[in-house]
Coordinates of C-alpha atoms and ligand atoms in Angstrom, one line a residue:
Chain A
M19 CA -21.4 31.3 18.8
Q20 CA -23.9 30.3 16.2
F21 CA -26.9 28.1 16.6
I22 CA -29.0 26.3 13.9
S23 CA -32.4 24.8 14.6
K24 CA -33.1 21.3 13.4
A25 CA -35.6 22.7 10.8
N26 CA -33.0 25.1 9.5
L27 CA -30.4 22.4 9.3
F28 CA -32.6 20.5 7.0
K29 CA -33.1 23.7 4.9
L30 CA -29.3 23.9 4.7
L31 CA -29.1 20.3 3.6
D32 CA -31.8 21.0 1.0
A33 CA -29.7 23.9 -0.3
L34 CA -26.5 21.8 -0.4
R35 CA -28.1 19.3 -2.7
A36 CA -27.6 21.7 -5.6
D37 CA -23.8 21.2 -5.4
Y38 CA -23.4 18.0 -3.5
D39 CA -24.7 14.5 -3.1
V40 CA -25.7 14.8 0.6
Y41 CA -25.4 11.8 2.9
V42 CA -26.9 11.6 6.4
P43 CA -26.8 8.9 9.1
V44 CA -30.1 7.2 9.5
K45 CA -31.0 4.8 12.3
K46 CA -32.2 1.3 11.5
G47 CA -32.7 -1.0 14.5
K48 CA -29.6 -0.5 16.6
Q49 CA -27.3 0.7 13.8
R50 CA -26.7 3.9 12.0
F51 CA -26.1 3.8 8.2
Y52 CA -25.4 6.6 5.7
K53 CA -28.2 7.3 3.3
K54 CA -28.5 9.8 0.5
Y55 CA -30.5 12.7 1.8
E56 CA -33.5 13.8 -0.2
R57 CA -35.9 15.2 2.4
P58 CA -36.2 15.4 6.2
T59 CA -37.2 12.1 7.7
D60 CA -37.5 11.0 11.3
D61 CA -34.8 8.3 11.1
I62 CA -32.1 10.9 10.4
T63 CA -29.7 10.8 13.4
I64 CA -27.1 13.5 13.5
G65 CA -25.8 12.9 17.0
E66 CA -25.5 9.5 18.8
V67 CA -22.4 7.6 17.5
R68 CA -20.6 6.6 14.3
A69 CA -22.3 5.1 11.4
F70 CA -21.8 1.4 10.4
E71 CA -19.7 2.3 7.3
P72 CA -16.3 3.9 7.6
L73 CA -15.9 7.4 6.3
K74 CA -13.3 6.3 3.8
A75 CA -16.2 5.0 1.7
F76 CA -16.6 8.5 0.5
F77 CA -13.0 9.1 -0.3
S78 CA -11.6 6.0 -1.8
F79 CA -14.5 3.9 -2.9
A80 CA -15.1 0.2 -2.1
R81 CA -14.9 -0.3 -5.9
E82 CA -14.1 2.2 -8.6
V83 CA -12.9 2.5 -12.1
V84 CA -9.4 4.0 -12.1
A85 CA -8.5 3.8 -15.8
K86 CA -10.3 3.4 -19.0
G87 CA -8.1 1.8 -21.7
F88 CA -5.0 3.7 -22.4
K89 CA -6.7 7.1 -21.9
P90 CA -4.6 9.3 -19.6
D91 CA -7.6 11.1 -18.1
V92 CA -8.9 10.4 -14.6
P93 CA -12.3 8.7 -14.7
G94 CA -15.1 10.1 -12.6
A95 CA -13.7 13.6 -12.6
D96 CA -17.1 15.1 -13.3
R97 CA -18.9 13.3 -10.5
K98 CA -20.7 15.5 -8.0
P99 CA -18.8 15.8 -4.7
F100 CA -20.3 14.4 -1.4
A101 CA -21.4 16.4 1.6
I102 CA -21.2 13.9 4.5
V103 CA -23.1 14.8 7.6
G104 CA -22.8 13.5 11.1
V105 CA -19.2 12.4 10.8
K106 CA -17.7 11.5 14.2
A107 CA -14.4 12.4 15.8
C108 CA -13.0 8.9 15.5
D109 CA -13.8 9.0 11.8
L110 CA -11.7 12.1 11.4
K111 CA -8.7 10.3 12.7
G112 CA -8.9 8.0 9.7
F113 CA -7.8 10.9 7.6
K114 CA -4.4 10.9 9.3
I115 CA -3.7 7.6 7.7
Q116 CA -5.6 7.9 4.5
D117 CA -4.1 11.4 3.8
H118 CA -0.6 10.0 4.5
V119 CA -1.1 7.2 2.0
F120 CA -3.0 8.9 -0.8
K121 CA -2.2 12.5 -0.5
N122 CA 0.8 13.6 1.5
H123 CA 3.8 11.5 0.4
D124 CA 5.7 10.7 -2.8
Y125 CA 3.0 9.9 -5.2
K126 CA -0.4 11.5 -5.3
D127 CA -3.7 9.6 -5.9
P128 CA -5.9 11.8 -8.1
F129 CA -9.1 10.1 -7.1
Y130 CA -8.6 10.6 -3.3
I131 CA -7.3 14.1 -3.7
K132 CA -10.3 15.2 -5.7
N133 CA -12.6 13.9 -3.1
R134 CA -10.6 15.3 -0.3
E135 CA -10.6 18.8 -1.9
Q136 CA -14.2 18.8 -3.0
N137 CA -16.2 16.8 -0.4
L138 CA -17.8 18.7 2.4
I139 CA -17.5 17.3 6.0
I140 CA -20.1 18.2 8.5
T141 CA -19.2 16.6 11.7
S142 CA -21.1 16.2 14.9
D143 CA -20.4 15.5 18.6
C144 CA -21.2 12.1 19.9
T145 CA -24.1 12.3 22.2
L146 CA -23.6 8.9 23.6
A147 CA -21.1 6.0 23.5
I148 CA -21.9 2.4 22.6
E149 CA -20.2 -0.6 24.2
T150 CA -17.5 -0.9 21.5
C151 CA -16.4 2.7 21.6
F152 CA -12.8 3.2 23.0
C153 CA -11.6 6.3 21.2
T154 CA -10.2 7.9 24.4
A155 CA -7.6 5.1 24.6
L156 CA -6.3 6.4 21.3
G157 CA -6.2 10.0 22.6
I158 CA -9.4 11.1 20.8
K159 CA -12.2 13.0 22.4
P160 CA -15.7 12.1 21.1
H161 CA -16.3 15.6 19.8
P162 CA -14.5 16.9 16.7
Q163 CA -11.9 19.6 17.4
E164 CA -10.3 20.0 13.9
N165 CA -10.4 18.9 10.3
F166 CA -14.1 19.6 9.7
D167 CA -15.9 22.2 7.6
I168 CA -18.7 22.6 10.0
N169 CA -19.2 20.8 13.4
L170 CA -22.6 20.4 15.0
S171 CA -23.0 20.1 18.7
E172 CA -26.5 18.9 19.5
T173 CA -28.4 20.8 22.1
R174 CA -32.0 21.6 22.9
G175 CA -33.9 22.3 19.6
G176 CA -30.9 22.2 17.3
F177 CA -27.1 22.5 17.2
V178 CA -24.3 24.8 18.0
A179 CA -22.6 25.2 14.7
E180 CA -18.9 25.9 14.4
A181 CA -17.1 26.5 11.1
G182 CA -13.7 24.9 11.0
S183 CA -12.5 25.8 7.5
E184 CA -12.7 28.4 4.8
K185 CA -15.2 26.3 3.1
G186 CA -17.3 26.0 6.2
R187 CA -17.1 29.7 6.9
A188 CA -18.2 30.6 3.4
L189 CA -21.2 28.3 3.8
T190 CA -22.3 29.7 7.1
K191 CA -22.0 33.2 5.6
K192 CA -23.8 32.3 2.4
H193 CA -26.7 30.8 4.4
A194 CA -26.5 33.3 7.3
S195 CA -30.2 33.6 7.5
L196 CA -30.5 30.0 8.7
F197 CA -28.2 30.6 11.7
Q198 CA -28.8 32.7 14.8
E199 CA -26.7 33.9 17.7
A200 CA -26.7 31.1 20.4
R201 CA -28.7 31.9 23.6
S202 CA -26.5 32.5 26.6
G203 CA -25.7 29.4 28.6
I204 CA -25.7 27.1 25.6
D205 CA -22.0 26.6 25.8
E206 CA -22.3 25.2 29.3
D207 CA -24.9 22.8 28.1
V208 CA -22.6 21.6 25.3
A209 CA -19.6 21.4 27.6
E210 CA -21.6 19.4 30.2
R211 CA -22.8 16.9 27.6
R212 CA -19.3 16.6 26.1
D213 CA -17.9 15.7 29.6
R214 CA -20.6 13.2 30.1
V215 CA -19.9 11.3 26.8
V216 CA -16.1 11.4 27.5
K217 CA -16.8 9.8 30.8
E218 CA -19.0 7.1 29.1
V219 CA -16.2 6.2 26.8
E220 CA -13.7 6.3 29.7
N221 CA -15.9 3.9 31.6
N222 CA -15.9 1.5 28.6
V223 CA -12.2 1.7 28.4
K224 CA -11.9 0.9 32.1
E225 CA -14.4 -1.9 32.1
N226 CA -12.7 -3.6 29.2
D227 CA -9.3 -2.9 30.5
V228 CA -8.2 -1.3 27.2
P229 CA -4.6 0.0 27.5
H230 CA -3.9 3.6 26.6
Q231 CA -1.9 4.3 23.5
D232 CA 1.0 5.7 25.6
L233 CA 1.7 2.0 26.3
Y234 CA 1.8 0.7 22.7
K235 CA 5.3 1.6 21.7
G236 CA 7.2 -1.5 20.7
M237 CA 4.5 -3.9 21.9
V238 CA 4.1 -5.8 18.6
E239 CA 7.8 -6.3 18.3
K240 CA 8.1 -7.5 21.9
K241 CA 5.4 -10.0 21.4
F242 CA 6.3 -11.0 17.8
E243 CA 7.1 -14.6 18.7
S244 CA 4.3 -14.9 21.4
D245 CA 1.5 -17.4 21.1
I246 CA -1.0 -14.6 21.3
W247 CA -1.2 -14.7 17.5
E248 CA -2.0 -18.3 17.1
D249 CA -4.4 -18.2 19.9
E250 CA -6.3 -15.1 18.7
A251 CA -6.3 -16.3 15.1
K252 CA -7.8 -19.7 15.9
A253 CA -11.4 -18.7 15.2
C254 CA -10.7 -16.3 12.2
V255 CA -12.6 -17.3 9.0
E256 CA -10.6 -14.9 6.8
C257 CA -13.6 -12.9 5.8
G258 CA -11.7 -9.6 5.7
A259 CA -14.4 -7.6 7.4
C260 CA -12.0 -6.2 10.0
N261 CA -10.1 -4.6 7.1
T262 CA -12.9 -3.3 4.9
I263 CA -14.8 -1.8 7.9
C264 CA -11.7 -0.1 9.3
P265 CA -11.4 3.6 8.8
T266 CA -7.6 3.4 8.5
C267 CA -7.1 0.4 6.3
H268 CA -6.2 1.6 2.8
C269 CA -5.1 -1.5 0.9
F270 CA -6.6 -2.3 -2.4
L271 CA -6.6 -4.7 -5.3
L272 CA -6.2 -3.6 -8.9
Y273 CA -7.9 -5.7 -11.5
D274 CA -8.8 -5.4 -15.1
Q275 CA -12.0 -6.3 -17.0
K276 CA -13.1 -6.1 -20.5
D277 CA -16.5 -4.7 -21.2
K278 CA -17.8 -4.7 -24.8
G279 CA -14.2 -4.8 -26.0
K280 CA -13.3 -1.8 -23.8
M281 CA -10.7 -2.3 -21.1
E282 CA -11.2 -1.0 -17.7
R283 CA -9.0 -1.0 -14.6
L284 CA -10.7 -1.1 -11.2
R285 CA -9.6 -1.0 -7.7
M286 CA -11.4 -2.6 -4.8
W287 CA -10.7 -2.6 -1.0
D288 CA -8.6 -5.5 -0.1
S289 CA -7.7 -7.4 3.1
C290 CA -4.3 -8.4 4.4
M291 CA -6.1 -11.3 6.3
I292 CA -6.6 -13.1 3.0
K293 CA -4.1 -15.8 2.2
D294 CA -2.7 -14.5 -1.1
F295 CA -2.3 -10.9 -0.1
A296 CA 1.5 -10.9 -0.1
R297 CA 2.1 -14.0 -2.2
V298 CA 4.3 -13.4 -5.2
A299 CA 3.6 -14.8 -8.7
G300 CA 6.4 -17.3 -8.3
G301 CA 4.6 -18.8 -5.3
A302 CA 6.5 -17.6 -2.3
N303 CA 4.2 -16.3 0.5
P304 CA 5.8 -14.5 3.4
R305 CA 2.5 -14.9 5.4
A306 CA 1.1 -18.2 4.5
K307 CA -0.2 -18.8 8.0
L308 CA -3.3 -17.1 9.3
Q309 CA -1.6 -16.1 12.6
Q310 CA 1.1 -14.4 10.6
R311 CA -1.5 -12.4 8.8
L312 CA -3.3 -11.4 12.0
R313 CA 0.1 -10.4 13.4
N314 CA 0.8 -8.4 10.3
R315 CA -2.5 -6.5 10.7
F316 CA -1.4 -5.4 14.1
E317 CA 2.1 -4.7 13.0
K318 CA 0.8 -2.5 10.2
K319 CA -1.4 -0.6 12.6
F320 CA 0.8 -0.3 15.7
D321 CA 4.3 -0.5 14.3
Y322 CA 4.4 0.5 10.6
F323 CA 2.2 3.6 10.8
P324 CA 3.7 5.1 13.9
N325 CA 7.0 4.8 12.2
V326 CA 6.0 6.4 8.9
A327 CA 3.1 8.7 9.8
E328 CA 3.7 9.2 13.5
T329 CA 0.3 7.8 14.5
Y330 CA -1.3 4.5 15.4
A331 CA -3.6 3.3 12.7
C332 CA -6.5 2.8 15.0
T333 CA -9.3 5.2 15.9
G334 CA -11.0 3.4 18.7
C335 CA -14.2 3.3 16.8
G336 CA -14.7 -0.4 17.5
R337 CA -16.0 -1.3 14.1
C338 CA -13.8 -4.4 13.7
I339 CA -15.2 -5.7 17.0
S340 CA -18.8 -5.5 15.8
A341 CA -17.9 -6.8 12.4
C342 CA -15.9 -9.9 13.2
P343 CA -17.9 -13.1 13.0
A344 CA -15.2 -14.8 15.1
K345 CA -15.5 -12.3 17.9
I346 CA -11.9 -11.4 17.7
D347 CA -11.7 -8.3 19.9
I348 CA -9.0 -5.7 19.2
R349 CA -9.3 -4.4 22.8
K350 CA -8.4 -7.8 24.2
V351 CA -5.5 -8.2 21.8
L352 CA -4.2 -4.8 22.8
K353 CA -4.5 -5.8 26.4
R354 CA -2.6 -9.0 25.8
L355 CA 0.1 -7.1 23.8
V356 CA 0.7 -4.5 26.5
G357 CA 0.4 -7.0 29.4
N358 CA 3.3 -8.8 30.9
A359 CA 2.2 -12.3 30.1
S360 CA 3.2 -13.8 26.8
Chain B
M10 CA 8.2 8.2 -12.6
H11 CA 7.0 8.8 -16.1
H12 CA 4.8 11.8 -16.4
N13 CA 1.3 10.4 -16.1
E14 CA -1.5 12.3 -14.5
N15 CA -3.4 9.1 -13.8
P16 CA -0.9 6.7 -12.2
Y17 CA -3.1 3.7 -12.8
R18 CA -3.4 3.9 -16.5
P19 CA -1.1 1.9 -18.7
I20 CA 0.7 3.4 -21.7
E21 CA 0.0 1.5 -24.9
A22 CA 2.8 -0.5 -26.4
K23 CA 3.3 -2.7 -29.4
V24 CA 5.1 -6.1 -29.3
L25 CA 8.1 -6.0 -31.7
E26 CA 9.7 -9.4 -31.0
V27 CA 9.2 -12.5 -29.0
R28 CA 12.2 -14.8 -28.2
T29 CA 11.9 -18.2 -26.6
E30 CA 14.8 -18.4 -24.1
T31 CA 13.9 -21.8 -22.5
P32 CA 10.7 -23.9 -22.5
T33 CA 9.3 -21.7 -19.7
I34 CA 10.9 -18.4 -20.3
K35 CA 10.4 -15.9 -23.1
T36 CA 11.7 -12.4 -23.8
I37 CA 9.3 -9.8 -25.1
K38 CA 10.6 -6.7 -26.8
F39 CA 8.0 -3.9 -27.1
K40 CA 7.8 -0.2 -28.1
P41 CA 5.6 2.1 -26.0
V42 CA 3.8 4.9 -27.8
E43 CA 5.6 7.4 -25.5
P44 CA 9.2 6.6 -24.8
I45 CA 9.9 5.3 -21.3
S46 CA 13.3 5.5 -19.7
F47 CA 14.3 3.5 -16.7
E48 CA 17.3 2.9 -14.5
T49 CA 18.6 -0.5 -14.1
G50 CA 17.0 -2.2 -11.1
Q51 CA 13.7 -0.4 -11.4
F52 CA 10.5 -2.3 -12.4
V53 CA 7.5 -1.8 -14.7
E54 CA 4.0 -3.2 -14.6
I55 CA 3.0 -4.9 -17.8
T56 CA -0.7 -5.0 -18.7
I57 CA -2.3 -7.7 -20.8
P58 CA -5.4 -5.7 -21.9
G59 CA -8.5 -6.8 -20.1
L60 CA -6.7 -9.5 -18.0
G61 CA -4.5 -7.7 -15.6
E62 CA -1.0 -6.5 -14.7
A63 CA 2.2 -8.1 -13.4
P64 CA 5.5 -6.6 -12.3
F65 CA 8.8 -7.2 -14.2
T66 CA 12.3 -5.8 -14.1
P67 CA 13.3 -4.9 -17.6
S68 CA 16.1 -7.1 -18.9
S69 CA 17.1 -4.7 -21.6
R70 CA 19.7 -1.9 -21.8
P71 CA 18.7 1.2 -19.9
D72 CA 20.4 3.4 -22.5
V73 CA 17.9 2.3 -25.1
K74 CA 14.9 4.6 -24.6
D75 CA 12.3 3.8 -27.2
T76 CA 12.0 0.0 -26.7
M77 CA 12.2 -2.2 -23.7
E78 CA 12.5 -5.9 -23.0
V79 CA 11.1 -8.1 -20.3
T80 CA 12.1 -11.7 -19.7
V81 CA 9.2 -13.6 -18.3
M82 CA 8.8 -17.0 -16.7
K83 CA 5.5 -18.7 -17.0
V84 CA 4.1 -18.8 -13.5
G85 CA 0.7 -17.2 -13.3
K86 CA -2.3 -16.0 -15.2
V87 CA -0.7 -12.9 -16.6
T88 CA 2.6 -14.5 -17.5
E89 CA 0.8 -17.3 -19.3
K90 CA -0.8 -14.7 -21.5
V91 CA 2.5 -13.0 -22.0
H92 CA 3.8 -16.2 -23.3
E93 CA 1.0 -16.2 -25.9
L94 CA 1.9 -12.8 -27.2
K95 CA 2.8 -12.4 -30.9
V96 CA 4.5 -9.7 -32.8
G97 CA 2.1 -6.8 -33.4
D98 CA 0.0 -7.4 -30.3
T99 CA -0.9 -4.5 -28.0
I100 CA 0.1 -4.5 -24.4
G101 CA 0.3 -1.8 -21.7
V102 CA 3.1 -0.6 -19.5
R103 CA 3.2 1.5 -16.3
G104 CA 6.3 2.8 -14.6
P105 CA 9.2 2.6 -14.1
F106 CA 8.8 2.3 -10.4
G107 CA 11.1 2.4 -7.4
N108 CA 14.8 2.9 -7.0
G109 CA 17.3 1.1 -9.2
Y110 CA 21.0 0.6 -8.5
P111 CA 22.8 3.8 -7.6
M112 CA 25.4 3.3 -10.4
D113 CA 27.1 6.7 -9.8
H114 CA 27.7 5.7 -6.2
F115 CA 29.5 2.5 -7.4
K116 CA 32.1 4.7 -9.2
G117 CA 35.7 3.8 -8.4
K118 CA 34.7 0.6 -6.6
E119 CA 35.1 -3.1 -7.1
L120 CA 31.8 -4.7 -8.0
L121 CA 30.6 -8.2 -7.5
I122 CA 27.3 -9.3 -9.1
V123 CA 25.7 -12.4 -7.7
G124 CA 22.8 -14.0 -9.5
G125 CA 21.3 -17.2 -8.1
G126 CA 18.5 -19.4 -9.6
C127 CA 18.9 -18.4 -13.2
G128 CA 17.5 -15.0 -12.2
L129 CA 19.4 -13.2 -14.7
A130 CA 16.7 -10.9 -16.2
P131 CA 17.5 -7.9 -14.0
I132 CA 21.2 -8.7 -14.1
R133 CA 21.3 -8.6 -17.9
S134 CA 20.2 -5.0 -17.8
L135 CA 22.7 -4.3 -15.1
V136 CA 25.5 -6.0 -17.0
Y137 CA 24.8 -3.8 -20.1
E138 CA 24.8 -0.7 -17.9
V139 CA 28.2 -1.9 -16.5
F140 CA 29.6 -2.4 -20.0
S141 CA 28.5 1.2 -21.0
R142 CA 30.5 2.7 -18.1
L143 CA 33.3 0.2 -17.7
G144 CA 35.9 2.9 -16.8
D145 CA 33.9 3.7 -13.7
F146 CA 34.8 0.5 -11.8
K147 CA 38.1 -0.9 -10.6
K148 CA 37.1 -4.4 -11.3
V149 CA 33.8 -6.2 -12.0
F150 CA 33.0 -9.9 -11.1
Y151 CA 29.9 -11.8 -12.1
R152 CA 29.0 -15.0 -10.3
G153 CA 25.9 -16.7 -11.7
G154 CA 24.1 -19.9 -10.7
C155 CA 21.3 -22.0 -12.3
K156 CA 19.7 -25.4 -11.8
T157 CA 21.0 -27.0 -15.0
P158 CA 23.2 -25.8 -17.9
S159 CA 20.3 -25.8 -20.3
E160 CA 18.3 -23.5 -18.1
F161 CA 20.8 -20.7 -18.3
L162 CA 19.3 -17.7 -19.9
Y163 CA 21.0 -15.7 -22.6
K164 CA 23.6 -18.4 -23.1
K165 CA 25.0 -16.9 -26.3
E166 CA 25.2 -13.4 -24.8
I167 CA 27.0 -14.7 -21.7
D168 CA 29.5 -16.5 -23.9
G169 CA 30.1 -13.2 -25.6
W170 CA 30.6 -11.4 -22.3
I171 CA 33.0 -14.1 -21.2
A172 CA 35.0 -13.7 -24.4
K173 CA 35.3 -9.9 -23.9
K174 CA 37.1 -10.5 -20.6
D175 CA 36.0 -7.0 -19.2
I176 CA 34.1 -8.8 -16.5
N177 CA 35.4 -11.7 -14.6
I178 CA 32.7 -14.3 -15.0
K179 CA 32.2 -17.6 -13.4
L180 CA 29.0 -19.8 -13.6
T181 CA 27.8 -22.8 -11.6
V182 CA 24.9 -25.2 -11.9
D183 CA 23.1 -27.3 -9.2
K184 CA 23.2 -30.3 -11.5
G185 CA 25.6 -30.9 -14.4
E186 CA 24.8 -32.2 -17.8
E187 CA 26.8 -33.6 -20.7
G188 CA 29.1 -31.0 -22.0
W189 CA 29.2 -28.9 -18.8
D190 CA 32.8 -28.7 -17.5
G191 CA 32.1 -25.8 -15.1
N192 CA 31.4 -25.8 -11.4
V193 CA 28.6 -27.8 -9.9
G194 CA 27.0 -26.5 -6.7
V195 CA 25.0 -23.6 -5.5
V196 CA 26.1 -20.1 -6.2
T197 CA 27.7 -19.6 -2.8
T198 CA 30.3 -22.3 -3.7
I199 CA 31.8 -19.9 -6.3
L200 CA 32.1 -16.9 -4.1
D201 CA 35.5 -17.9 -2.7
G202 CA 38.8 -16.9 -4.1
I203 CA 37.6 -13.7 -5.7
D204 CA 40.4 -11.2 -5.9
M205 CA 38.9 -8.1 -4.4
D206 CA 38.9 -6.1 -1.2
F207 CA 35.6 -7.3 0.2
S208 CA 35.6 -4.7 3.0
Q209 CA 35.4 -1.9 0.4
G210 CA 33.6 -3.8 -2.4
I211 CA 30.0 -3.5 -3.6
A212 CA 27.9 -6.6 -4.0
V213 CA 24.7 -6.7 -6.0
V214 CA 22.5 -9.8 -5.3
C215 CA 19.6 -11.0 -7.3
G216 CA 17.6 -14.2 -7.5
P217 CA 15.0 -16.2 -5.6
P218 CA 14.7 -15.4 -1.8
I219 CA 16.5 -18.5 -0.6
A220 CA 19.5 -17.9 -3.0
M221 CA 19.6 -14.3 -1.8
K222 CA 19.6 -15.3 1.8
F223 CA 22.5 -17.7 1.5
S224 CA 24.4 -15.4 -0.8
T225 CA 24.0 -12.5 1.7
Q226 CA 25.2 -14.7 4.6
K227 CA 28.3 -15.8 2.5
L228 CA 29.1 -12.2 1.5
L229 CA 28.9 -11.1 5.1
S230 CA 31.3 -13.8 6.1
L231 CA 33.7 -12.7 3.4
G232 CA 33.8 -9.3 4.9
F233 CA 31.3 -7.2 2.9
K234 CA 29.7 -4.4 4.8
D235 CA 25.9 -4.5 5.3
E236 CA 25.5 -1.1 3.6
N237 CA 27.5 -2.4 0.5
I238 CA 25.3 -5.3 -0.2
Y239 CA 22.5 -4.4 -2.6
L240 CA 19.5 -6.7 -2.7
S241 CA 16.7 -6.7 -5.2
M242 CA 13.6 -7.7 -3.2
E243 CA 10.8 -9.6 -4.8
K244 CA 7.5 -8.6 -3.1
N245 CA 3.9 -8.7 -4.4
M246 CA 4.0 -5.4 -6.3
S247 CA 0.8 -4.1 -7.7
C248 CA 0.2 -0.3 -7.7
G249 CA 3.9 0.5 -7.8
I250 CA 3.3 3.8 -6.0
G251 CA 3.0 3.0 -2.3
K252 CA -0.8 2.9 -2.1
C253 CA -2.2 -0.7 -2.4
G254 CA -0.2 -2.0 0.5
H255 CA 0.7 -5.4 -0.9
C256 CA 4.5 -5.0 -1.0
R257 CA 5.3 -3.9 2.6
I258 CA 8.6 -4.9 4.0
G259 CA 9.1 -3.6 7.5
T260 CA 8.7 0.1 7.5
Y261 CA 9.0 0.3 3.7
Y262 CA 6.9 -0.3 0.6
A263 CA 9.2 -2.3 -1.7
C264 CA 7.6 -0.7 -4.8
K265 CA 8.7 2.8 -3.9
D266 CA 11.4 2.5 -1.3
G267 CA 13.0 -0.4 -3.1
P268 CA 12.9 -2.8 -4.9
V269 CA 16.7 -2.4 -4.4
F270 CA 17.7 -2.1 -0.7
T271 CA 21.0 -2.3 1.0
Y272 CA 21.1 -5.0 3.6
D273 CA 21.5 -2.7 6.5
K274 CA 18.1 -1.1 5.7
I275 CA 16.2 -4.3 6.0
K276 CA 18.2 -6.7 8.1
N277 CA 16.1 -6.1 11.2
F278 CA 12.8 -6.7 9.6
H279 CA 10.8 -9.9 9.8
E280 CA 9.8 -12.0 6.8
I281 CA 12.5 -10.6 4.5
W282 CA 13.6 -13.8 2.8
A283 CA 10.1 -15.4 2.6
Ligands
LIG415 S1 -15.5 5.7 19.3 FE1 -15.6 7.7 20.3 S2 -15.8 9.2 18.6 FE2 -16.2 7.2 17.7 S3 -18.4 6.9 17.8 FE3 -17.7 6.0 19.7 S4 -17.7 7.7 21.2 FE4 -17.9 8.6 19.2
LIG416 S1 -13.2 -9.8 10.8 FE1 -12.6 -11.5 12.2 S2 -12.9 -13.4 11.1 FE2 -13.0 -11.7 9.5 S3 -10.8 -11.6 8.8 FE3 -11.0 -10.1 10.5 S4 -10.3 -11.2 12.3 FE4 -10.8 -12.8 10.7
LIG417 S1 2.9 -2.2 -5.0 FE1 1.2 -1.1 -4.1 S2 2.1 -0.3 -2.2 FE2 3.8 -1.3 -3.2

């Protein structure tokens, strides 16, 4: 088992800057945000919980140029890849959906695939849970178990480092002098802390009465005509925050602009909560009502994706709960959907 | 799909011809710099450079590979600009996308084509495909509806088709005009009395959602099997490749799993006719 001290981790990040744009979570007030790493600072917070932004921001950008005129090449191909540090277990689940859409089926998306191949993912265990965390209801443990290059488990003075991919193993080898053999007993420390955080999340789940995913099958269909939707949608202001902040939402808008006579095509994250999302040019709109769009959001997450990708499109990260100005709470909606009342 | 390493970039095309069909409908013929072949029923995205894209089902013959035609009703910002196009203008085209009609699967069958609401654009391409392989089918019927006689698209061409007698054609309008001696009523009113074995026949339905809904119900009552009714679903297509999420219909994305679906595939979904 390998250990890396905090000081040496920063040395590793310094070295990574040669090949990557390195991003680390920093704490501001009560939130954590990704910031480009330049040098060690006190606000860098590797453990704790997820950052404000979803991980997808590093894989299919909020706004990016996808075509320049009629040129067949892929814009941005020469951009430096990202090394994203402090990624949490719930964020990794987002890949199950994003990979399905952009990488694994029928047509490939060259932008996403490049980022997926080239970006470096350094995950970390959650060292605490916040009120909105409910990952365990979605079958996720708050410490990464797969799909990372290197995982860091915080412990006294530094981190237990585990390489989870060829890329990760090559890196730990290349920078072997920064790592040392972990002292004995360290794995018990880590296991104990992991157990404690799992319990914290489980307590959240219990307190908020969040149903476990084993109970989700068919729930949207069963409640399709229920007044849950109208009731829950009442306060919605159609801001789209729940979609843009969601690690699994992948929908985007294509739009063109002309800049100095040159034509560019861009794509931008889009939201199915917005009125015209499904409207056709002729005017027909299958989801003209807000409650239909809220229902569609849940249908997509809890009916469509389990059908096509064998997974619910929710990670339990709780971002939509914190982001919604109308205080619409996915945990409560899940509870109502699973419950016996209509 | 056409070979294109960047699925979002359009292929340059030159406008060769602009024909005014009705006051609100024009047909644009264009030539892409790289030939694009399509199957009838598939769609393409047309780019007005700098303004944006919109989806269209080509109305031209699929066996013509170096040029293509789209028939466009003025309904939105892109289609408005399409109406302003002149010969020699540059546009872009992406595609073709999705699944067209499985023509080979129709071999040896009786075929009924139903087009409501003047929505003949995709059907024109299909009719030409049918003409190019007439021997394949036992019988072919075409039943078309439109609001008024003067709004019928490709009037001259249809007269030519009628004269050829290879396809049994009957038309109807919601509201007659002087000189119209045909049927008056919605398209379902001319679906009776067709001499075919409905239980074995293939139906292809095209048009606005409401016309498709009622046509489908009528076809079912005549005895067509769910899996033999082919519907061309109009959804909000944008990327064309199952990524942008705008065109979902139940467990499918209409852009890549459709736009042509058999009724059995989608009948249990919500919001299909909206
Ligand atoms: S939801 Fe779970 S994995 Fe995500 S930040 Fe909270 S505790 Fe960590
Ligand atoms: S974040 Fe809340 S208010 Fe905004 S669109 Fe989503 S549900 Fe509606
Ligand atoms: S048009 Fe983008 S997913 Fe179908």
